[in-house]
Coordinates of C-alpha atoms in Angstrom, one line a residue:
X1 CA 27.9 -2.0 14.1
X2 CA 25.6 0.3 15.9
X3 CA 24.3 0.5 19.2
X4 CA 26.6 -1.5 21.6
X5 CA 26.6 -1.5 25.2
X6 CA 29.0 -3.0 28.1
X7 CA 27.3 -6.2 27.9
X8 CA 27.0 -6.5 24.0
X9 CA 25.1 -5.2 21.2
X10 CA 22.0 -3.7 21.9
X11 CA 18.8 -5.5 19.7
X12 CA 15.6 -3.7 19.1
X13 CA 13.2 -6.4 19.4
X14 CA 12.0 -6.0 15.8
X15 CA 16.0 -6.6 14.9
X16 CA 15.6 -9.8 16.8
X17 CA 13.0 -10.8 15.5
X18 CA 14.4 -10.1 11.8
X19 CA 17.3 -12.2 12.7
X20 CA 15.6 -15.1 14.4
X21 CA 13.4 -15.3 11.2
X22 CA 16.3 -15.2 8.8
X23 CA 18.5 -18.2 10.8
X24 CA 15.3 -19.9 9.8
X25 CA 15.2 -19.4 6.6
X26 CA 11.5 -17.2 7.0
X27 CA 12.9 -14.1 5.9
X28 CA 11.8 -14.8 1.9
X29 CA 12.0 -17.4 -0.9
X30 CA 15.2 -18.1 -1.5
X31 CA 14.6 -19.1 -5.4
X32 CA 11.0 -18.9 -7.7
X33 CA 11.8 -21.8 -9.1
X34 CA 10.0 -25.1 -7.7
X35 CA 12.2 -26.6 -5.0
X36 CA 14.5 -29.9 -5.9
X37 CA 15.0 -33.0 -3.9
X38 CA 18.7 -31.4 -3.0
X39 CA 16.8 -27.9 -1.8
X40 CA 14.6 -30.3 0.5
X41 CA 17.9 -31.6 2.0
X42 CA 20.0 -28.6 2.3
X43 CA 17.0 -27.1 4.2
X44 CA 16.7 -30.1 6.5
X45 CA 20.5 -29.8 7.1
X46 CA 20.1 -26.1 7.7
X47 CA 17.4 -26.6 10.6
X48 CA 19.2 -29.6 11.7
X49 CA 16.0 -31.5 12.5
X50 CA 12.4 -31.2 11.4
X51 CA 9.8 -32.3 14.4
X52 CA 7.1 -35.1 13.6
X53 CA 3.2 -35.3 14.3
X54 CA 1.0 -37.8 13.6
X55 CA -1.7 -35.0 13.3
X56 CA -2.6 -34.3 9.1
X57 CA -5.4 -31.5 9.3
X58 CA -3.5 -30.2 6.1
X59 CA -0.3 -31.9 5.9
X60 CA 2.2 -33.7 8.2
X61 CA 3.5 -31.1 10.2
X62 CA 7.4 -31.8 8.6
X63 CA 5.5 -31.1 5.5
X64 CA 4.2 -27.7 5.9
X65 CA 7.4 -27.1 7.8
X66 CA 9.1 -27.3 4.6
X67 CA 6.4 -25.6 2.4
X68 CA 6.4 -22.4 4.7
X69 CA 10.4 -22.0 3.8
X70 CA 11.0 -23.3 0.2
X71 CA 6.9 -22.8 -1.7
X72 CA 5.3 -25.5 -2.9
X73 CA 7.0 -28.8 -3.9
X74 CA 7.0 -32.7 -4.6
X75 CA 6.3 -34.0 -1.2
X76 CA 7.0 -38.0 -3.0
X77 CA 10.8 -36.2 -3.1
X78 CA 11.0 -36.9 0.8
X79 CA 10.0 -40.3 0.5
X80 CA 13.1 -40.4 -1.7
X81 CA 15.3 -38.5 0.7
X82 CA 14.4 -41.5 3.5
X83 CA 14.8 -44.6 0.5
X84 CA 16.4 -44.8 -1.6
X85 CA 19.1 -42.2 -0.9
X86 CA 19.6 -42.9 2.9
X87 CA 19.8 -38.9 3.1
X88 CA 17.3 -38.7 6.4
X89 CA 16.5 -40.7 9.2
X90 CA 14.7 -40.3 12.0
X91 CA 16.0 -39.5 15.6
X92 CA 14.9 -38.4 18.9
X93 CA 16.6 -34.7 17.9
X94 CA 13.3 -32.6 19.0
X95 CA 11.1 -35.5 20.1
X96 CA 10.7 -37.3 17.2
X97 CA 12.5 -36.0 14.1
X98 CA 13.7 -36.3 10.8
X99 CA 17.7 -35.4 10.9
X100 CA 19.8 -35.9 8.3
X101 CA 21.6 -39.1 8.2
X102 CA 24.9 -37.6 8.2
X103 CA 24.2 -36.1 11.6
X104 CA 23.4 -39.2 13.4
X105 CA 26.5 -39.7 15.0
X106 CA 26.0 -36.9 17.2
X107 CA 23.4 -38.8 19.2
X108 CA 25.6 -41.7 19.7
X109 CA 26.3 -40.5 22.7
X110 CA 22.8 -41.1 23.7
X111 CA 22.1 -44.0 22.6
X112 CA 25.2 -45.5 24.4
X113 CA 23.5 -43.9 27.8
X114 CA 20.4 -45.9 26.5
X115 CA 22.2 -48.8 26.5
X116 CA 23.8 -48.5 29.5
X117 CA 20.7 -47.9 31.2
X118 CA 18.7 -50.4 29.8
X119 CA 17.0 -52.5 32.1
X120 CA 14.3 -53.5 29.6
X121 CA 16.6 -55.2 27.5
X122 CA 18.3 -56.9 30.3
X123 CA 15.5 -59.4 30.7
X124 CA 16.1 -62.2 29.1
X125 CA 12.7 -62.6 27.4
X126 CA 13.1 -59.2 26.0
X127 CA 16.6 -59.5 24.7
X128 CA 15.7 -62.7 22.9
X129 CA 12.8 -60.3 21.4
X130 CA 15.4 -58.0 20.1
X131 CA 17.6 -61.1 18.4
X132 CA 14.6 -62.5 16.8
X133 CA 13.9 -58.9 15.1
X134 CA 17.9 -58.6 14.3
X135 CA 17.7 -61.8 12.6
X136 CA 15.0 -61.1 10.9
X137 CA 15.8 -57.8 9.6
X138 CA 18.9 -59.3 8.5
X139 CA 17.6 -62.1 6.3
X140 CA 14.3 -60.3 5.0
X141 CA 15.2 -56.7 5.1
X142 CA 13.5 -53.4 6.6
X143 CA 10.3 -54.2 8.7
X144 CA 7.8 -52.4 11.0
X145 CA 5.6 -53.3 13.3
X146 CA 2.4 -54.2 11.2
X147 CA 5.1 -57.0 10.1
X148 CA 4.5 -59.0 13.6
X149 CA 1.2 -60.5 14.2
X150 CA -0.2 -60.0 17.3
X151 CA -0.3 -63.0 19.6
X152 CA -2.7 -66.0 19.9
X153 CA -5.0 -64.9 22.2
X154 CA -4.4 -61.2 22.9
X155 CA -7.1 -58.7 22.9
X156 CA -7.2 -55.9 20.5
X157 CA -5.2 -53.1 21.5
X158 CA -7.2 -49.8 23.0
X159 CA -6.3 -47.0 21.9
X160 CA -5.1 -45.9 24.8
X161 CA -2.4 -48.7 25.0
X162 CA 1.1 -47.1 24.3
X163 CA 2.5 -50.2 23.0
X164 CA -0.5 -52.0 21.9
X165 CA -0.2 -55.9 22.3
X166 CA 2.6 -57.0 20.2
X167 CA 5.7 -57.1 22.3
X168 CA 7.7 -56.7 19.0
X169 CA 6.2 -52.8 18.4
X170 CA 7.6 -52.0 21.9
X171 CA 11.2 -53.6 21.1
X172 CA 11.4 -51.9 18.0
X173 CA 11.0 -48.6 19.5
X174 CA 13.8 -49.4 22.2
X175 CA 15.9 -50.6 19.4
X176 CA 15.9 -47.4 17.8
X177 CA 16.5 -45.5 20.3
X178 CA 19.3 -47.2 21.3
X179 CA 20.7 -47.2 17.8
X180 CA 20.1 -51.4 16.9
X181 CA 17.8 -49.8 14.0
X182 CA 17.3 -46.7 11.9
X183 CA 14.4 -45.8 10.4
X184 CA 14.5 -46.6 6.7
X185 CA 11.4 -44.9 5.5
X186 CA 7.8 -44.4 5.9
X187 CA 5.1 -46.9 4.8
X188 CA 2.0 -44.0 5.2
X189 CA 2.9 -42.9 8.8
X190 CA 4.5 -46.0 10.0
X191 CA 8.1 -46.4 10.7
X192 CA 10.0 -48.9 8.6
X193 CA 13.2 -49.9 10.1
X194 CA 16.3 -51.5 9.1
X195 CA 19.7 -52.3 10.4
X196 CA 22.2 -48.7 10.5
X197 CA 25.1 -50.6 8.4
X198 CA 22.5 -50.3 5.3
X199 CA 20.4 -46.9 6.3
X200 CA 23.0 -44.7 8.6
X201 CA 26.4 -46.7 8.1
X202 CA 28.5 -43.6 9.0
X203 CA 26.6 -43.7 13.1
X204 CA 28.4 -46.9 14.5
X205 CA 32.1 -46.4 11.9
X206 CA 34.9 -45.8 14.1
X207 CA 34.8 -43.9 17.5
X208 CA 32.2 -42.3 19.5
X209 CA 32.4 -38.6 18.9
X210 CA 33.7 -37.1 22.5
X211 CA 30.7 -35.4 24.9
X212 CA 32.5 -32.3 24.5
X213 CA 32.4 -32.5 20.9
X214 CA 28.9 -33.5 20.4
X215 CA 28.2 -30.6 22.9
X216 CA 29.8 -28.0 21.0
X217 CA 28.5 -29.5 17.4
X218 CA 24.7 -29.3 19.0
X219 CA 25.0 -25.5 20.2
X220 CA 26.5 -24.3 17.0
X221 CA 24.0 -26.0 15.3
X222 CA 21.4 -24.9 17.5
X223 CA 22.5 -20.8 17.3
X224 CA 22.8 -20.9 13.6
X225 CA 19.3 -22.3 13.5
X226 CA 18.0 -19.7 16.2
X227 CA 19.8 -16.3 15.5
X228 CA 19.5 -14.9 18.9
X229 CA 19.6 -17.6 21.5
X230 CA 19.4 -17.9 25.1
X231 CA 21.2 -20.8 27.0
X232 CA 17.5 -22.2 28.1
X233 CA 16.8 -21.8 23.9
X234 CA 20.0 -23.4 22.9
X235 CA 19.5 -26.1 24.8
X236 CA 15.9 -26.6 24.4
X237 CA 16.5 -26.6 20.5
X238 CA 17.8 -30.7 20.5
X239 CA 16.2 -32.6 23.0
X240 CA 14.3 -36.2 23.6
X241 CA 10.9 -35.8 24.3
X242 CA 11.7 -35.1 27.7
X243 CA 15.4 -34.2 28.4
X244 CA 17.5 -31.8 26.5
X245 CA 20.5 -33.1 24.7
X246 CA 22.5 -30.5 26.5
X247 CA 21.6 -29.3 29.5
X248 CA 21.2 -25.3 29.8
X249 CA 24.8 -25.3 32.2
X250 CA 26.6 -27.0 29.4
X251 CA 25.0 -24.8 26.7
X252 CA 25.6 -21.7 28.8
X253 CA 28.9 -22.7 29.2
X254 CA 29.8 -23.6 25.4
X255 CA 28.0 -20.1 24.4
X256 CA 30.5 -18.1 26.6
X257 CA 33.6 -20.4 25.0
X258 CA 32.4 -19.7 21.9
X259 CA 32.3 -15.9 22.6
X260 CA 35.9 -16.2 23.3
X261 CA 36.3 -17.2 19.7
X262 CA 34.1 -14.7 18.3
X263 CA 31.9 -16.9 16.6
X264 CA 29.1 -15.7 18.6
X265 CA 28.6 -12.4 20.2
X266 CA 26.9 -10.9 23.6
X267 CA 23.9 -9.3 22.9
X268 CA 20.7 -7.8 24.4
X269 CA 16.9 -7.6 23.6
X270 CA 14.5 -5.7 25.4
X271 CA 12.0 -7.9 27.9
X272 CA 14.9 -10.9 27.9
X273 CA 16.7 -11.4 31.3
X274 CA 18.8 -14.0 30.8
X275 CA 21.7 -13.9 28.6
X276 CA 21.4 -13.8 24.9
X277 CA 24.4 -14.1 21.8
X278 CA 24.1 -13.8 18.2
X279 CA 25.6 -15.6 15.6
X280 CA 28.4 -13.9 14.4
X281 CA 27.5 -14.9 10.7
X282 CA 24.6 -12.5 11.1
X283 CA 26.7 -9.4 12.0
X284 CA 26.3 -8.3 8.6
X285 CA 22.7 -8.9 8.1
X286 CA 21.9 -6.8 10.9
X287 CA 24.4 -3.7 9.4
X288 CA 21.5 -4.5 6.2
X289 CA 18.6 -4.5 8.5
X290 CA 20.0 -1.4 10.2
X291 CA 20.6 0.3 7.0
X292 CA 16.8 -0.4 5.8
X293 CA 17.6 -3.4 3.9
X294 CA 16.8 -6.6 3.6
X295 CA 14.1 -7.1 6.0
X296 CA 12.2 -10.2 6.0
X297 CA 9.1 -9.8 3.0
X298 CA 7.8 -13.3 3.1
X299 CA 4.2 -14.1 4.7
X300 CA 3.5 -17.5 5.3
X301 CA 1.9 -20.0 7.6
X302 CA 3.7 -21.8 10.3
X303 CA 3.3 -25.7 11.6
X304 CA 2.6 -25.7 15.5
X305 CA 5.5 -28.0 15.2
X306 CA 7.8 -25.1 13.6
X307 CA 11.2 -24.8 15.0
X308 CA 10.7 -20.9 14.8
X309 CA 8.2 -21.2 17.3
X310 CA 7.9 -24.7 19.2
X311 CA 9.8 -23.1 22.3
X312 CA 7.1 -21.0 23.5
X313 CA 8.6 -18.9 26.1
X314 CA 10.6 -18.0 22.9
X315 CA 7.7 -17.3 20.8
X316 CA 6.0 -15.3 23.5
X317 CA 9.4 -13.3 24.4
X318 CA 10.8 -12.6 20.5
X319 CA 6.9 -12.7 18.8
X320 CA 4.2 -11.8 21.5
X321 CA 2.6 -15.2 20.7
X322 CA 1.2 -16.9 23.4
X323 CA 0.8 -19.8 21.9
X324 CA -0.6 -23.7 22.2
X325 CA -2.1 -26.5 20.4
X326 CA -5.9 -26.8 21.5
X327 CA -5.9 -30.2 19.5
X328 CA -5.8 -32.1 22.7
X329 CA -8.6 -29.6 23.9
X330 CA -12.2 -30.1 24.7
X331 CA -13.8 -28.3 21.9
X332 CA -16.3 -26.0 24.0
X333 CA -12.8 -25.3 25.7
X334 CA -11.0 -24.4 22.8
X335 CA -10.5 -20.1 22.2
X336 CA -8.8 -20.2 18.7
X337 CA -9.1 -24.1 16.6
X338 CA -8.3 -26.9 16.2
X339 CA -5.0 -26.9 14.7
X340 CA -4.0 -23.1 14.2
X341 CA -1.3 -22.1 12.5
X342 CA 0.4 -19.3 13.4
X343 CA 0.3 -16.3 10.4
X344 CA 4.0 -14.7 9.7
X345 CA 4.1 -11.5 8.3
X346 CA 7.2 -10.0 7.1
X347 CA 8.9 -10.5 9.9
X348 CA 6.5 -10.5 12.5
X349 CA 3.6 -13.2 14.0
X350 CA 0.6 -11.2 13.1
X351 CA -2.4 -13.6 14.0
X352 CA -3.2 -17.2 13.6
X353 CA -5.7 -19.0 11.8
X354 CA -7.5 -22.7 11.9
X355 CA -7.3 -24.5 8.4
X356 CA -9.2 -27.8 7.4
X357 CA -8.1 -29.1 3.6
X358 CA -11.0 -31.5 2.2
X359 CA -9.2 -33.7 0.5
X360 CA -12.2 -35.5 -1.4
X361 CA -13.2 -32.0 -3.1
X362 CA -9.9 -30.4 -3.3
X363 CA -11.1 -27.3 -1.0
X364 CA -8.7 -25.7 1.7
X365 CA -11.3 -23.9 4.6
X366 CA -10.5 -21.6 7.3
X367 CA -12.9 -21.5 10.0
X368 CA -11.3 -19.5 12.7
X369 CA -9.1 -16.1 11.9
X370 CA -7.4 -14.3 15.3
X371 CA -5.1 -11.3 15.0
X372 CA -2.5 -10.2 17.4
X373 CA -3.7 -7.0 19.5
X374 CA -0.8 -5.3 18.3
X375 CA -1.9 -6.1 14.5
X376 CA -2.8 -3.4 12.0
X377 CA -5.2 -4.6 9.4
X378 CA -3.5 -3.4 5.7
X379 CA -3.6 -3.5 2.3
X380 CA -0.5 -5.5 1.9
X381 CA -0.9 -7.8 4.5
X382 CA -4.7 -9.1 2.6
X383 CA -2.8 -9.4 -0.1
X384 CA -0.2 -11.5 1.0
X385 CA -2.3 -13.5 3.3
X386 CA -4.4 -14.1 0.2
X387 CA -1.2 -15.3 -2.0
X388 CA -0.3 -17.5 1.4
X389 CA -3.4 -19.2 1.1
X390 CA -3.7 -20.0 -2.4
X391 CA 0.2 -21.3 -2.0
X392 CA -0.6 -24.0 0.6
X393 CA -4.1 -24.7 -1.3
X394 CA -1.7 -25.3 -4.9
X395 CA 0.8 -27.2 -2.4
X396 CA -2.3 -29.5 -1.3
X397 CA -3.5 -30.7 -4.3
X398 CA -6.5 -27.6 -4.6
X399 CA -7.2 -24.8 -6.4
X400 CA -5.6 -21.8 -5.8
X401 CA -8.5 -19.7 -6.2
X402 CA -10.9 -22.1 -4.0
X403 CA -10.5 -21.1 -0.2
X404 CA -13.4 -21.2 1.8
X405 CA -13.9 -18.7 4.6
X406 CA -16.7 -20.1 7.2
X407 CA -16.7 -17.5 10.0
X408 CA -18.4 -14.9 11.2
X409 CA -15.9 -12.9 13.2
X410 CA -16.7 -10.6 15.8
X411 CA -13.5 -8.6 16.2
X412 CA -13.6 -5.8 13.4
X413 CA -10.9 -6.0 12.4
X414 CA -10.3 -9.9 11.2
X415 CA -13.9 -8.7 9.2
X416 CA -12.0 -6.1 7.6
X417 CA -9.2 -8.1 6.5
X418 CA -11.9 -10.6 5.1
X419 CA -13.3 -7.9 3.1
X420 CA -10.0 -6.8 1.8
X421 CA -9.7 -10.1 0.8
X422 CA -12.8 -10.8 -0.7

């Protein structure tokens, strides 16, 4: 297998890398063909969840997600994916998330705890809230919140207001995280919901899965979707929008039981001290990499939301890439854009750059271009930036030959990859 040592094989950080952007599916294309309505799913199913944001600078961040893996495709196909097939949902897997439907009842568990724990719905005028939306849903079918007027009487909400003013917006949240509702679809960006017999009839059939049994589902879930994963990785990889699913302990402890049944294995990677396995069902990928083969040749452009890089103590360990969203950013504040996307390059985060897609005139613009210090400016990598670019353009709506570049760059070398790509 190569270099092992006492406490398990030895990674080269470029072979961690390598694997980490394989479990993702990064590595290259997997067909040329344009990607199906079942190659949407099965790449869903692979990640386990894809992370939503209400943010569109150039797509919904699930979107691009599922661009930068499979090319360009029919994004009306995940419409069809939520209704009418019942194929994904939406669940608190990595703050809000689309999961496959058939992987709802792993979160029972937590929905039971939000039950349990529920002291909003214990209030009378609340729980009579939640029966008047059950009824409802039941006799007119899926709803959302723009279904409820807003009260005689109540201001406008502000848009600082969480809830706004219609108690009904704030009940149907609650409801779905305690499992009441499912999300149905998507009306634009809005939630839709409907009752889980009719969207997700397989989370409340029979009995709860077991703790221990949703634990160990979740962490080998989470390691086939990292690679190389840490306990504090594993356990970061399904979690609310606060707590993790599974605490690092209980991840740290499933890792080492799963060692014991070799289906992961000890490993180490230079600069990471705390204890690191790889999937076992990589051991031969890394004989390919080893051997000079196989290494990732896609370049593409990653969401901020990307499960390849949304742990960032990951991204800076594995990638170098200090990364974070300067959306939420004062703009004199700001040292890369708006909304940058970080660039992947064969296998490696090489520089990030801050796109704007006009959807009026069909023009995709970059106005801010940063490269990693360790980047060298080549040939290759202009070229495949270039193809990148005119990808997500065709995937927009655009032209594939109309990408604007409005920057004047002082570092050298982001001005001589413009000019290769001129």
């Amino acid at each position: 297998m190569g270099t092992e040592t006492t406490t398990g094989i030895a990674l080269t950080r470029p072979e961690a890398r390598w694997l980490a952007v394989a479990a993702q599916r990064l590595d290259r294309r997997p067909f040329r063909r344009r990607a199906s309505k079942a190659d949407l799913l099965a790449m869903i199913t692979t990640l386990g969840c894809v992370q939503l944001d209400t943010i569109s600078v150039i797509s919904r961040s699930h979107e691009t997600v599922l661009w930068s893996r499979l090319g360009p495709y029919d994004r009306a196909l995940i419409d069809e994916l939520y209704d009418p097939d019942h194929a994904i949902t939406e669940y608190l897997a990595h703050a809000a998330a689309i999961v496959p439907a058939a992987l709802m009842p792993v979160f029972r568990p937590y929905m039971e705890h939000a039950r349990a724990r529920g002291a909003w719905a214990a209030e009378p005028e609340n729980q009579c809230i939640m029966d008047r939306i059950v009824e409802r849903v039941r006799a007119d079918g899926a709803i959302g919140s723009r279904h409820f007027e807003r009260p005689d009487g109540a201001p406008r909400a502000e848009a600082w207001d969480w809830w706004g003013v219609k108690p009904e917006r704030e009940a149907l949240a609650r409801m779905w995280v305690r499992g009441d509702l499912v999300v149905r679809r998507r009306d634009g960006f809005q939630r839709v919901f409907d009752l889980p017999e009719r969207t997700a009839p397989s989370l409340w059939c029979g009995p709860a899965m077991s703790v221990a049994d949703q634990r160990r589902e979740l962490v080998i879930r989470a390691v086939r979707a990292l690679g190389v994963a840490t306990p504090t990785w594993t356990a970061d990889y399904f979690r609310t929008g606060g707590p993790s699913h599974i605490g690092k302990k209980l991840a740290a402890a499933e890792l080492a039981a799963l060692e014991a049944e070799r289906a992961v294995v000890p490993a180490t990677i230079p600069g990471v001290t705390e204890p690191i396995w790889l999937d076992a069902t990589l051991l031969p990928l890394l004989e390919e990499l080893r051997a000079g083969r196989q290494r990732p040749a896609l370049t593409t452009l990653l969401s901020p939301f990307d499960s390849l890089v949304w742990h960032r103590g990951r991204a800076l360990g594995l990638f170098g890439l200090d990364y974070r969203l300067e959306s939420y950013t004062p703009a004199h504040k700001r040292q890369y854009g708006y909304y940058t996307l970080p660039i992947l390059h064969r296998g490696a985060i090489v520089g990030r750059l801050d796109p704007l897609y006009d959807r009026k005139q069909r023009l995709l613009t970059v106005r801010g271009l940063h490269l990693q210090p360790e980047t060298r400016v080549s040939a290759r990598l202009a070229t495949d930036l270039r193809a990148s670019l005119s990808e997500l353009a065709v995937f927009l709506g655009g032209d594939p030959d109309r990408v604007l570049f409005t920057l004047d760059p002082d570092d050298a070398r982001v001005r001589a990859l413009l000019a290769l790509m001129a």
